């Protein structure tokens, strides 16, 4: 089980790094690319972007059905490994037609890369 988790986590890291490298090499002069680059290089901005995704796609249901897992700026780091597991590994979240756009998915993945998920799978 632990080997599978490590391989999956490694795959996630490789995929995200390749995505970021491809994006940095692509030529783009539009403002949306500049804004994306800013959010990736500025950890405070990236955290706010990730929180916006969690608030709009997750907290909608969590407020009603799982109030102990409502994501806030103060607690989102604590839930990083569970967010990764539920959204990207088990693909259980978000529910109720709240699927993530490509940009939202990328934002969460990039933010998760900044988190130290040392005990992933042991929560």
N, CA, C and O atoms as a Tinker XYZ file with bonds, in Angstrom:
   492  protein
     1  N      0.829000   -1.198000    0.000000    73     2
     2  CA     0.000000    0.000000    0.000000    64     1     3
     3  C      0.869000    1.255000    0.000000    63     2     4     5
     4  O      0.609000    2.203000   -0.740000    81     3
     5  N      1.903000    1.246000    0.841000    73     3     6
     6  CA     2.757000    2.427000    0.940000    64     5     7
     7  C      3.491000    2.673000   -0.368000    63     6     8     9
     8  O      3.686000    3.823000   -0.761000    81     7
     9  N      3.911000    1.583000   -1.062000    73     7    10
    10  CA     4.601000    1.733000   -2.338000    64     9    11
    11  C      3.699000    2.396000   -3.362000    63    10    12    13
    12  O      4.137000    3.264000   -4.118000    81    11
    13  N      2.436000    1.984000   -3.385000    73    11    14
    14  CA     1.474000    2.552000   -4.330000    64    13    15
    15  C      1.283000    4.040000   -4.056000    63    14    16    17
    16  O      1.218000    4.842000   -4.988000    81    15
    17  N      1.194000    4.408000   -2.785000    73    15    18
    18  CA     1.031000    5.816000   -2.415000    64    17    19
    19  C      2.242000    6.616000   -2.863000    63    18    20    21
    20  O      2.092000    7.715000   -3.396000    81    19
    21  N      3.453000    6.076000   -2.652000    73    19    22
    22  CA     4.669000    6.783000   -3.048000    64    21    23
    23  C      4.735000    6.941000   -4.560000    63    22    24    25
    24  O      5.110000    8.003000   -5.056000    81    23
    25  N      4.374000    5.895000   -5.294000    73    23    26
    26  CA     4.393000    5.968000   -6.753000    64    25    27
    27  C      3.367000    6.975000   -7.240000    63    26    28    29
    28  O      3.651000    7.764000   -8.141000    81    27
    29  N      2.176000    6.957000   -6.654000    73    27    30
    30  CA     1.133000    7.903000   -7.043000    64    29    31
    31  C      1.575000    9.325000   -6.743000    63    30    32    33
    32  O      1.396000   10.214000   -7.576000    81    31
    33  N      2.142000    9.553000   -5.581000    73    31    34
    34  CA     2.608000   10.889000   -5.207000    64    33    35
    35  C      3.720000   11.331000   -6.151000    63    34    36    37
    36  O      3.750000   12.487000   -6.572000    81    35
    37  N      4.628000   10.428000   -6.484000    73    35    38
    38  CA     5.707000   10.746000   -7.410000    64    37    39
    39  C      5.139000   11.085000   -8.784000    63    38    40    41
    40  O      5.598000   12.028000   -9.428000    81    39
    41  N      4.155000   10.333000   -9.231000    73    39    42
    42  CA     3.506000   10.620000  -10.519000    64    41    43
    43  C      2.884000   12.005000  -10.504000    63    42    44    45
    44  O      2.988000   12.750000  -11.479000    81    43
    45  N      2.239000   12.349000   -9.401000    73    43    46
    46  CA     1.624000   13.672000   -9.260000    64    45    47
    47  C      2.690000   14.760000   -9.368000    63    46    48    49
    48  O      2.494000   15.756000  -10.065000    81    47
    49  N      3.810000   14.574000   -8.686000    73    47    50
    50  CA     4.877000   15.573000   -8.728000    64    49    51
    51  C      5.459000   15.710000  -10.129000    63    50    52    53
    52  O      5.677000   16.824000  -10.605000    81    51
    53  N      5.710000   14.591000  -10.788000    73    51    54
    54  CA     6.270000   14.623000  -12.145000    64    53    55
    55  C      5.300000   15.307000  -13.093000    63    54    56    57
    56  O      5.704000   16.167000  -13.877000    81    55
    57  N      4.028000   14.937000  -13.033000    73    55    58
    58  CA     3.019000   15.545000  -13.900000    64    57    59
    59  C      2.953000   17.054000  -13.686000    63    58    60    61
    60  O      2.935000   17.820000  -14.649000    81    59
    61  N      2.918000   17.478000  -12.434000    73    59    62
    62  CA     2.816000   18.904000  -12.136000    64    61    63
    63  C      4.055000   19.651000  -12.599000    63    62    64    65
    64  O      3.945000   20.739000  -13.163000    81    63
    65  N      5.227000   19.084000  -12.369000    73    63    66
    66  CA     6.466000   19.736000  -12.821000    64    65    67
    67  C      6.503000   19.861000  -14.337000    63    66    68    69
    68  O      6.880000   20.906000  -14.867000    81    67
    69  N      6.114000   18.801000  -15.035000    73    67    70
    70  CA     6.080000   18.862000  -16.500000    64    69    71
    71  C      5.084000   19.903000  -16.989000    63    70    72    73
    72  O      5.358000   20.632000  -17.942000    81    71
    73  N      3.938000   19.972000  -16.342000    73    71    74
    74  CA     2.934000   20.970000  -16.717000    64    73    75
    75  C      3.480000   22.376000  -16.536000    63    74    76    77
    76  O      3.320000   23.231000  -17.407000    81    75
    77  N      4.122000   22.609000  -15.404000    73    75    78
    78  CA     4.683000   23.933000  -15.140000    64    77    79
    79  C      5.806000   24.262000  -16.118000    63    78    80    81
    80  O      5.918000   25.403000  -16.566000    81    79
    81  N      6.636000   23.278000  -16.453000    73    79    82
    82  CA     7.717000   23.519000  -17.411000    64    81    83
    83  C      7.156000   23.833000  -18.789000    63    82    84    85
    84  O      7.640000   24.741000  -19.464000    81    83
    85  N      6.144000   23.095000  -19.208000    73    83    86
    86  CA     5.542000   23.347000  -20.517000    64    85    87
    87  C      4.935000   24.741000  -20.569000    63    86    88    89
    88  O      5.044000   25.441000  -21.576000    81    87
    89  N      4.304000   25.131000  -19.489000    73    87    90
    90  CA     3.692000   26.451000  -19.452000    64    89    91
    91  C      4.759000   27.544000  -19.525000    63    90    92    93
    92  O      4.567000   28.551000  -20.206000    81    91
    93  N      5.865000   27.355000  -18.839000    73    91    94
    94  CA     6.895000   28.389000  -18.842000    64    93    95
    95  C      7.579000   28.509000  -20.199000    63    94    96    97
    96  O      8.065000   29.586000  -20.545000    81    95
    97  N      7.626000   27.426000  -20.976000    73    95    98
    98  CA     8.240000   27.483000  -22.293000    64    97    99
    99  C      7.290000   27.969000  -23.377000    63    98   100   101
   100  O      7.731000   28.425000  -24.432000    81    99
   101  N      6.004000   27.875000  -23.127000    73    99   102
   102  CA     5.060000   28.312000  -24.158000    64   101   103
   103  C      5.107000   29.830000  -24.276000    63   102   104   105
   104  O      5.242000   30.539000  -23.279000    81   103
   105  N      4.997000   30.308000  -25.482000    73   103   106
   106  CA     5.033000   31.755000  -25.672000    64   105   107
   107  C      3.628000   32.296000  -25.560000    63   106   108   109
   108  O      2.715000   31.870000  -26.268000    81   107
   109  N      3.474000   33.236000  -24.664000    73   107   110
   110  CA     2.169000   33.841000  -24.451000    64   109   111
   111  C      2.375000   35.268000  -23.998000    63   110   112   113
   112  O      3.162000   35.544000  -23.092000    81   111
   113  N      1.663000   36.163000  -24.637000    73   111   114
   114  CA     1.801000   37.565000  -24.259000    64   113   115
   115  C      0.528000   38.106000  -23.640000    63   114   116   117
   116  O      0.455000   39.289000  -23.308000    81   115
   117  N     -0.498000   37.237000  -23.475000    73   115   118
   118  CA    -1.750000   37.750000  -22.932000    64   117   119
   119  C     -1.655000   37.930000  -21.425000    63   118   120   121
   120  O     -0.782000   37.356000  -20.774000    81   119
   121  N     -2.562000   38.732000  -20.875000    73   119   122
   122  CA    -2.530000   39.075000  -19.460000    64   121   123
   123  C     -2.869000   37.898000  -18.556000    63   122   124   125
   124  O     -2.377000   37.831000  -17.430000    81   123
   125  N     -3.699000   36.968000  -19.023000    73   123   126
   126  CA    -4.065000   35.847000  -18.167000    64   125   127
   127  C     -2.840000   34.997000  -17.844000    63   126   128   129
   128  O     -2.728000   34.480000  -16.732000    81   127
   129  N     -1.930000   34.847000  -18.785000    73   127   130
   130  CA    -0.705000   34.094000  -18.523000    64   129   131
   131  C      0.129000   34.822000  -17.476000    63   130   132   133
   132  O      0.685000   34.196000  -16.574000    81   131
   133  N      0.216000   36.143000  -17.597000    73   131   134
   134  CA     0.980000   36.920000  -16.621000    64   133   135
   135  C      0.394000   36.755000  -15.232000    63   134   136   137
   136  O      1.132000   36.636000  -14.255000    81   135
   137  N     -0.926000   36.749000  -15.138000    73   135   138
   138  CA    -1.585000   36.581000  -13.845000    64   137   139
   139  C     -1.323000   35.185000  -13.290000    63   138   140   141
   140  O     -1.093000   35.037000  -12.089000    81   139
   141  N     -1.354000   34.160000  -14.140000    73   139   142
   142  CA    -1.057000   32.804000  -13.690000    64   141   143
   143  C      0.380000   32.700000  -13.200000    63   142   144   145
   144  O      0.641000   32.062000  -12.180000    81   143
   145  N      1.304000   33.313000  -13.909000    73   143   146
   146  CA     2.707000   33.284000  -13.495000    64   145   147
   147  C      2.872000   33.948000  -12.145000    63   146   148   149
   148  O      3.629000   33.473000  -11.298000    81   147
   149  N      2.161000   35.053000  -11.944000    73   147   150
   150  CA     2.238000   35.763000  -10.671000    64   149   151
   151  C      1.753000   34.862000   -9.542000    63   150   152   153
   152  O      2.387000   34.782000   -8.490000    81   151
   153  N      0.625000   34.183000   -9.762000    73   151   154
   154  CA     0.081000   33.349000   -8.696000    64   153   155
   155  C      1.002000   32.178000   -8.381000    63   154   156   157
   156  O      1.037000   31.716000   -7.240000    81   155
   157  N      1.751000   31.687000   -9.370000    73   155   158
   158  CA     2.656000   30.567000   -9.132000    64   157   159
   159  C      3.925000   31.003000   -8.422000    63   158   160   161
   160  O      4.501000   30.227000   -7.660000    81   159
   161  N      4.368000   32.220000   -8.656000    73   159   162
   162  CA     5.617000   32.669000   -8.056000    64   161   163
   163  C      5.409000   33.342000   -6.705000    63   162   164   165
   164  O      6.349000   33.427000   -5.914000    81   163
   165  N      4.219000   33.816000   -6.427000    73   163   166
   166  CA     3.926000   34.501000   -5.173000    64   165   167
   167  C      3.119000   33.563000   -4.271000    63   166   168   169
   168  O      1.938000   33.332000   -4.531000    81   167
   169  N      3.735000   33.019000   -3.217000    73   167   170
   170  CA     3.041000   32.041000   -2.376000    64   169   171
   171  C      1.779000   32.587000   -1.706000    63   170   172   173
   172  O      0.812000   31.849000   -1.518000    81   171
   173  N      1.780000   33.862000   -1.350000    73   171   174
   174  CA     0.600000   34.450000   -0.710000    64   173   175
   175  C     -0.552000   34.504000   -1.705000    63   174   176   177
   176  O     -1.684000   34.152000   -1.376000    81   175
   177  N     -0.257000   34.946000   -2.920000    73   175   178
   178  CA    -1.285000   35.011000   -3.963000    64   177   179
   179  C     -1.777000   33.606000   -4.317000    63   178   180   181
   180  O     -2.975000   33.397000   -4.506000    81   179
   181  N     -0.865000   32.654000   -4.407000    73   179   182
   182  CA    -1.224000   31.275000   -4.727000    64   181   183
   183  C     -2.142000   30.694000   -3.655000    63   182   184   185
   184  O     -3.121000   30.019000   -3.975000    81   183
   185  N     -1.831000   30.952000   -2.392000    73   183   186
   186  CA    -2.670000   30.452000   -1.297000    64   185   187
   187  C     -4.070000   31.039000   -1.386000    63   186   188   189
   188  O     -5.057000   30.334000   -1.174000    81   187
   189  N     -4.163000   32.332000   -1.700000    73   187   190
   190  CA    -5.483000   32.971000   -1.826000    64   189   191
   191  C     -6.266000   32.386000   -2.992000    63   190   192   193
   192  O     -7.476000   32.181000   -2.895000    81   191
   193  N     -5.572000   32.119000   -4.096000    73   191   194
   194  CA    -6.233000   31.505000   -5.261000    64   193   195
   195  C     -6.740000   30.105000   -4.894000    63   194   196   197
   196  O     -7.863000   29.738000   -5.239000    81   195
   197  N     -5.913000   29.334000   -4.198000    73   195   198
   198  CA    -6.312000   27.984000   -3.789000    64   197   199
   199  C     -7.491000   28.045000   -2.821000    63   198   200   201
   200  O     -8.415000   27.237000   -2.912000    81   199
   201  N     -7.458000   28.995000   -1.903000    73   199   202
   202  CA    -8.561000   29.156000   -0.958000    64   201   203
   203  C     -9.850000   29.509000   -1.693000    63   202   204   205
   204  O    -10.923000   29.026000   -1.329000    81   203
   205  N     -9.756000   30.339000   -2.714000    73   203   206
   206  CA   -10.939000   30.684000   -3.506000    64   205   207
   207  C    -11.547000   29.430000   -4.131000    63   206   208   209
   208  O    -12.767000   29.266000   -4.141000    81   207
   209  N    -10.701000   28.551000   -4.648000    73   207   210
   210  CA   -11.190000   27.290000   -5.224000    64   209   211
   211  C    -11.868000   26.459000   -4.138000    63   210   212   213
   212  O    -12.966000   25.942000   -4.347000    81   211
   213  N    -11.227000   26.331000   -2.991000    73   211   214
   214  CA   -11.796000   25.543000   -1.896000    64   213   215
   215  C    -13.119000   26.132000   -1.413000    63   214   216   217
   216  O    -14.055000   25.395000   -1.102000    81   215
   217  N    -13.194000   27.452000   -1.351000    73   215   218
   218  CA   -14.427000   28.098000   -0.896000    64   217   219
   219  C    -15.570000   27.908000   -1.884000    63   218   220   221
   220  O    -16.706000   27.652000   -1.482000    81   219
   221  N    -15.272000   28.033000   -3.175000    73   219   222
   222  CA   -16.348000   27.967000   -4.168000    64   221   223
   223  C    -16.730000   26.545000   -4.552000    63   222   224   225
   224  O    -17.879000   26.298000   -4.917000    81   223
   225  N    -15.798000   25.611000   -4.479000    73   223   226
   226  CA   -16.081000   24.248000   -4.926000    64   225   227
   227  C    -16.236000   23.242000   -3.786000    63   226   228   229
   228  O    -16.820000   22.177000   -3.989000    81   227
   229  N    -15.737000   23.550000   -2.615000    73   227   230
   230  CA   -15.763000   22.578000   -1.516000    64   229   231
   231  C    -16.654000   23.024000   -0.355000    63   230   232   233
   232  O    -17.493000   22.265000    0.131000    81   231
   233  N    -16.454000   24.257000    0.073000    73   231   234
   234  CA   -17.183000   24.733000    1.244000    64   233   235
   235  C    -18.683000   24.801000    1.029000    63   234   236   237
   236  O    -19.446000   24.806000    1.995000    81   235
   237  N    -19.119000   24.854000   -0.219000    73   235   238
   238  CA   -20.548000   24.880000   -0.518000    64   237   239
   239  C    -21.238000   23.681000    0.140000    63   238   240   241
   240  O    -22.281000   23.836000    0.774000    81   239
   241  N    -20.662000   22.506000   -0.008000    73   239   242
   242  CA   -21.225000   21.289000    0.606000    64   241   243
   243  C    -20.740000   21.090000    2.037000    63   242   244   245
   244  O    -21.509000   20.677000    2.905000    81   243
   245  N    -19.480000   21.379000    2.279000    73   243   246
   246  CA   -18.911000   21.120000    3.603000    64   245   247
   247  C    -19.635000   21.894000    4.696000    63   246   248   249
   248  O    -19.773000   21.392000    5.812000    81   247
   249  N    -20.091000   23.082000    4.407000    73   247   250
   250  CA   -20.806000   23.858000    5.423000    64   249   251
   251  C    -22.024000   23.091000    5.931000    63   250   252   253
   252  O    -22.347000   23.144000    7.117000    81   251
   253  N    -22.693000   22.381000    5.032000    73   251   254
   254  CA   -23.912000   21.652000    5.399000    64   253   255
   255  C    -23.614000   20.242000    5.889000    63   254   256   257
   256  O    -24.178000   19.801000    6.890000    81   255
   257  N    -22.735000   19.533000    5.192000    73   255   258
   258  CA   -22.571000   18.106000    5.437000    64   257   259
   259  C    -21.336000   17.729000    6.251000    63   258   260   261
   260  O    -21.301000   16.649000    6.842000    81   259
   261  N    -20.346000   18.575000    6.295000    73   259   262
   262  CA   -19.113000   18.255000    7.014000    64   261   263
   263  C    -18.524000   19.537000    7.600000    63   262   264   265
   264  O    -17.454000   19.975000    7.179000    81   263
   265  N    -19.211000   20.138000    8.563000    73   263   266
   266  CA   -18.801000   21.459000    9.059000    64   265   267
   267  C    -17.425000   21.499000    9.716000    63   266   268   269
   268  O    -16.863000   22.580000    9.894000    81   267
   269  N    -16.876000   20.350000   10.077000    73   267   270
   270  CA   -15.536000   20.334000   10.670000    64   269   271
   271  C    -14.451000   20.388000    9.607000    63   270   272   273
   272  O    -13.269000   20.501000    9.930000    81   271
   273  N    -14.842000   20.307000    8.350000    73   271   274
   274  CA   -13.895000   20.380000    7.240000    64   273   275
   275  C    -14.211000   21.562000    6.326000    63   274   276   277
   276  O    -14.068000   21.461000    5.108000    81   275
   277  N    -14.633000   22.663000    6.901000    73   275   278
   278  CA   -14.806000   23.889000    6.120000    64   277   279
   279  C    -13.428000   24.520000    6.018000    63   278   280   281
   280  O    -12.774000   24.769000    7.031000    81   279
   281  N    -12.992000   24.776000    4.798000    73   279   282
   282  CA   -11.639000   25.272000    4.575000    64   281   283
   283  C    -11.571000   26.775000    4.779000    63   282   284   285
   284  O    -12.388000   27.536000    4.262000    81   283
   285  N    -10.568000   27.176000    5.549000    73   283   286
   286  CA   -10.309000   28.584000    5.835000    64   285   287
   287  C     -8.817000   28.822000    5.653000    63   286   288   289
   288  O     -8.026000   27.881000    5.581000    81   287
   289  N     -8.451000   30.082000    5.582000    73   287   290
   290  CA    -7.032000   30.407000    5.415000    64   289   291
   291  C     -6.197000   29.827000    6.555000    63   290   292   293
   292  O     -5.051000   29.430000    6.349000    81   291
   293  N     -6.771000   29.780000    7.750000    73   291   294
   294  CA    -6.041000   29.303000    8.921000    64   293   295
   295  C     -5.818000   27.790000    8.932000    63   294   296   297
   296  O     -4.847000   27.313000    9.519000    81   295
   297  N     -6.713000   27.030000    8.284000    73   295   298
   298  CA    -6.614000   25.573000    8.428000    64   297   299
   299  C     -6.287000   24.821000    7.142000    63   298   300   301
   300  O     -6.127000   23.601000    7.176000    81   299
   301  N     -6.185000   25.501000    6.031000    73   299   302
   302  CA    -6.050000   24.781000    4.762000    64   301   303
   303  C     -4.754000   23.975000    4.656000    63   302   304   305
   304  O     -4.737000   22.921000    4.021000    81   303
   305  N     -3.672000   24.455000    5.267000    73   303   306
   306  CA    -2.423000   23.694000    5.234000    64   305   307
   307  C     -2.573000   22.366000    5.968000    63   306   308   309
   308  O     -2.033000   21.343000    5.546000    81   307
   309  N     -3.312000   22.399000    7.067000    73   307   310
   310  CA    -3.514000   21.187000    7.871000    64   309   311
   311  C     -4.240000   20.101000    7.071000    63   310   312   313
   312  O     -4.021000   18.910000    7.291000    81   311
   313  N     -5.097000   20.518000    6.151000    73   311   314
   314  CA    -5.877000   19.566000    5.363000    64   313   315
   315  C     -5.255000   19.263000    3.997000    63   314   316   317
   316  O     -5.880000   18.589000    3.178000    81   315
   317  N     -4.055000   19.741000    3.738000    73   315   318
   318  CA    -3.449000   19.598000    2.402000    64   317   319
   319  C     -3.371000   18.142000    1.946000    63   318   320   321
   320  O     -3.717000   17.836000    0.805000    81   319
   321  N     -2.925000   17.245000    2.815000    73   319   322
   322  CA    -2.797000   15.845000    2.388000    64   321   323
   323  C     -4.156000   15.225000    2.092000    63   322   324   325
   324  O     -4.282000   14.421000    1.168000    81   323
   325  N     -5.167000   15.588000    2.860000    73   323   326
   326  CA    -6.521000   15.067000    2.613000    64   325   327
   327  C     -7.103000   15.659000    1.336000    63   326   328   329
   328  O     -7.790000   14.963000    0.588000    81   327
   329  N     -6.839000   16.921000    1.085000    73   327   330
   330  CA    -7.308000   17.550000   -0.155000    64   329   331
   331  C     -6.695000   16.816000   -1.339000    63   330   332   333
   332  O     -7.396000   16.459000   -2.286000    81   331
   333  N     -5.396000   16.593000   -1.283000    73   331   334
   334  CA    -4.710000   15.877000   -2.363000    64   333   335
   335  C     -5.318000   14.487000   -2.561000    63   334   336   337
   336  O     -5.613000   14.085000   -3.686000    81   335
   337  N     -5.496000   13.775000   -1.484000    73   335   338
   338  CA    -6.029000   12.412000   -1.558000    64   337   339
   339  C     -7.447000   12.390000   -2.132000    63   338   340   341
   340  O     -7.732000   11.614000   -3.045000    81   339
   341  N     -8.328000   13.229000   -1.608000    73   339   342
   342  CA    -9.737000   13.192000   -2.012000    64   341   343
   343  C     -9.982000   13.759000   -3.410000    63   342   344   345
   344  O    -10.860000   13.279000   -4.126000    81   343
   345  N     -9.217000   14.770000   -3.799000    73   343   346
   346  CA    -9.441000   15.413000   -5.097000    64   345   347
   347  C     -8.670000   14.718000   -6.213000    63   346   348   349
   348  O     -9.231000   14.444000   -7.274000    81   347
   349  N     -7.395000   14.431000   -5.987000    73   347   350
   350  CA    -6.549000   13.970000   -7.084000    64   349   351
   351  C     -6.250000   12.467000   -7.086000    63   350   352   353
   352  O     -5.958000   11.911000   -8.144000    81   351
   353  N     -6.315000   11.809000   -5.952000    73   351   354
   354  CA    -6.042000   10.373000   -5.904000    64   353   355
   355  C     -7.353000    9.577000   -5.996000    63   354   356   357
   356  O     -7.548000    8.791000   -6.923000    81   355
   357  N     -8.231000    9.789000   -5.036000    73   355   358
   358  CA    -9.491000    9.038000   -5.012000    64   357   359
   359  C    -10.565000    9.654000   -5.906000    63   358   360   361
   360  O    -11.546000    8.997000   -6.254000    81   359
   361  N    -10.375000   10.906000   -6.271000    73   359   362
   362  CA   -11.302000   11.639000   -7.142000    64   361   363
   363  C    -12.733000   11.622000   -6.605000    63   362   364   365
   364  O    -13.693000   11.520000   -7.370000    81   363
   365  N    -12.863000   11.723000   -5.286000    73   363   366
   366  CA   -14.177000   11.757000   -4.637000    64   365   367
   367  C    -14.740000   13.171000   -4.539000    63   366   368   369
   368  O    -15.947000   13.363000   -4.392000    81   367
   369  N    -13.877000   14.126000   -4.620000    73   367   370
   370  CA   -14.291000   15.515000   -4.436000    64   369   371
   371  C    -13.837000   16.342000   -5.635000    63   370   372   373
   372  O    -12.882000   15.969000   -6.315000    81   371
   373  N    -14.495000   17.432000   -5.895000    73   371   374
   374  CA   -15.741000   17.891000   -5.273000    64   373   375
   375  C    -16.941000   17.111000   -5.791000    63   374   376   377
   376  O    -16.903000   16.532000   -6.877000    81   375
   377  N    -17.996000   17.107000   -5.002000    73   375   378
   378  CA   -19.222000   16.392000   -5.343000    64   377   379
   379  C    -20.276000   17.362000   -5.866000    63   378   380   381
   380  O    -20.042000   18.563000   -5.996000    81   379
   381  N    -21.419000   16.808000   -6.154000    73   379   382
   382  CA   -22.635000   17.561000   -6.499000    64   381   383
   383  C    -22.445000   18.520000   -7.667000    63   382   384   385
   384  O    -22.862000   19.676000   -7.597000    81   383
   385  N    -21.821000   18.048000   -8.732000    73   383   386
   386  CA   -21.685000   18.876000   -9.925000    64   385   387
   387  C    -20.728000   20.040000   -9.780000    63   386   388   389
   388  O    -20.776000   20.983000  -10.569000    81   387
   389  N    -19.871000   19.990000   -8.797000    73   387   390
   390  CA   -18.922000   21.074000   -8.552000    64   389   391
   391  C    -17.542000   20.733000   -9.107000    63   390   392   393
   392  O    -16.536000   21.029000   -8.461000    81   391
   393  N    -17.470000   20.126000  -10.271000    73   391   394
   394  CA   -16.164000   19.718000  -10.794000    64   393   395
   395  C    -15.243000   20.918000  -11.001000    63   394   396   397
   396  O    -15.695000   22.039000  -11.237000    81   395
   397  N    -13.955000   20.656000  -10.906000    73   395   398
   398  CA   -12.952000   21.710000  -11.047000    64   397   399
   399  C    -12.678000   21.990000  -12.518000    63   398   400   401
   400  O    -12.640000   21.079000  -13.345000    81   399
   401  N    -12.489000   23.259000  -12.825000    73   399   402
   402  CA   -12.023000   23.613000  -14.162000    64   401   403
   403  C    -10.538000   23.257000  -14.239000    63   402   404   405
   404  O     -9.912000   22.960000  -13.222000    81   403
   405  N     -9.989000   23.288000  -15.432000    73   403   406
   406  CA    -8.554000   23.007000  -15.575000    64   405   407
   407  C     -7.724000   24.000000  -14.772000    63   406   408   409
   408  O     -6.740000   23.623000  -14.136000    81   407
   409  N     -8.118000   25.263000  -14.801000    73   407   410
   410  CA    -7.375000   26.295000  -14.070000    64   409   411
   411  C     -7.463000   26.062000  -12.560000    63   410   412   413
   412  O     -6.464000   26.193000  -11.854000    81   411
   413  N     -8.655000   25.716000  -12.064000    73   411   414
   414  CA    -8.814000   25.458000  -10.632000    64   413   415
   415  C     -7.995000   24.243000  -10.201000    63   414   416   417
   416  O     -7.359000   24.253000   -9.148000    81   415
   417  N     -8.020000   23.209000  -11.018000    73   415   418
   418  CA    -7.242000   22.010000  -10.722000    64   417   419
   419  C     -5.750000   22.334000  -10.676000    63   418   420   421
   420  O     -5.035000   21.891000   -9.776000    81   419
   421  N     -5.301000   23.094000  -11.635000    73   419   422
   422  CA    -3.892000   23.486000  -11.692000    64   421   423
   423  C     -3.510000   24.344000  -10.481000    63   422   424   425
   424  O     -2.430000   24.182000   -9.914000    81   423
   425  N     -4.396000   25.248000  -10.096000    73   423   426
   426  CA    -4.143000   26.098000   -8.932000    64   425   427
   427  C     -3.975000   25.249000   -7.680000    63   426   428   429
   428  O     -3.028000   25.439000   -6.916000    81   427
   429  N     -4.896000   24.311000   -7.472000    73   427   430
   430  CA    -4.790000   23.447000   -6.289000    64   429   431
   431  C     -3.528000   22.592000   -6.328000    63   430   432   433
   432  O     -2.842000   22.460000   -5.314000    81   431
   433  N     -3.218000   22.016000   -7.472000    73   431   434
   434  CA    -2.012000   21.185000   -7.585000    64   433   435
   435  C     -0.757000   21.999000   -7.295000    63   434   436   437
   436  O      0.141000   21.539000   -6.589000    81   435
   437  N     -0.700000   23.204000   -7.839000    73   435   438
   438  CA     0.473000   24.055000   -7.627000    64   437   439
   439  C      0.599000   24.421000   -6.155000    63   438   440   441
   440  O      1.695000   24.385000   -5.598000    81   439
   441  N     -0.523000   24.773000   -5.520000    73   439   442
   442  CA    -0.490000   25.100000   -4.092000    64   441   443
   443  C     -0.069000   23.874000   -3.281000    63   442   444   445
   444  O      0.734000   23.989000   -2.355000    81   443
   445  N     -0.607000   22.705000   -3.626000    73   443   446
   446  CA    -0.251000   21.489000   -2.892000    64   445   447
   447  C      1.239000   21.187000   -2.988000    63   446   448   449
   448  O      1.823000   20.650000   -2.047000    81   447
   449  N      1.851000   21.522000   -4.103000    73   447   450
   450  CA     3.297000   21.317000   -4.239000    64   449   451
   451  C      4.086000   22.163000   -3.246000    63   450   452   453
   452  O      5.204000   21.802000   -2.877000    81   451
   453  N      3.518000   23.277000   -2.814000    73   451   454
   454  CA     4.215000   24.139000   -1.856000    64   453   455
   455  C      4.069000   23.634000   -0.425000    63   454   456   457
   456  O      4.738000   24.128000    0.483000    81   455
   457  N      3.204000   22.661000   -0.225000    73   455   458
   458  CA     2.952000   22.138000    1.116000    64   457   459
   459  C      3.852000   20.945000    1.391000    63   458   460   461
   460  O      4.202000   20.194000    0.480000    81   459
   461  N      4.212000   20.783000    2.617000    73   459   462
   462  CA     5.040000   19.645000    3.003000    64   461   463
   463  C      4.109000   18.532000    3.476000    63   462   464   465
   464  O      3.659000   18.522000    4.622000    81   463
   465  N      3.833000   17.606000    2.582000    73   463   466
   466  CA     2.938000   16.497000    2.904000    64   465   467
   467  C      3.817000   15.286000    3.190000    63   466   468   469
   468  O      3.867000   14.335000    2.410000    81   467
   469  N      4.513000   15.342000    4.333000    73   467   470
   470  CA     5.461000   14.283000    4.685000    64   469   471
   471  C      4.769000   13.001000    5.107000    63   470   472   473
   472  O      5.247000   11.905000    4.813000    81   471
   473  N      3.652000   13.135000    5.793000    73   471   474
   474  CA     2.986000   11.941000    6.309000    64   473   475
   475  C      1.767000   11.601000    5.469000    63   474   476   477
   476  O      0.770000   11.106000    5.993000    81   475
   477  N      1.840000   11.861000    4.177000    73   475   478
   478  CA     0.720000   11.557000    3.300000    64   477   479
   479  C      0.377000   10.074000    3.387000    63   478   480   481
   480  O      1.253000    9.212000    3.323000    81   479
   481  N     -0.905000    9.798000    3.533000    73   479   482
   482  CA    -1.369000    8.420000    3.639000    64   481   483
   483  C     -1.441000    7.921000    5.069000    63   482   484   485
   484  O     -1.983000    6.845000    5.319000    81   483
   485  N     -0.905000    8.684000    6.013000    73   483   486
   486  CA    -0.940000    8.271000    7.417000    64   485   487
   487  C     -1.936000    9.075000    8.228000    63   486   488   489
   488  O     -2.011000    8.921000    9.447000    81   487
   489  N     -2.706000    9.935000    7.567000    73   487   490
   490  CA    -3.687000   10.762000    8.287000    64   489   491
   491  C     -4.864000    9.941000    8.751000    63   490   492
   492  O     -5.783000   10.475000    9.373000    81   491
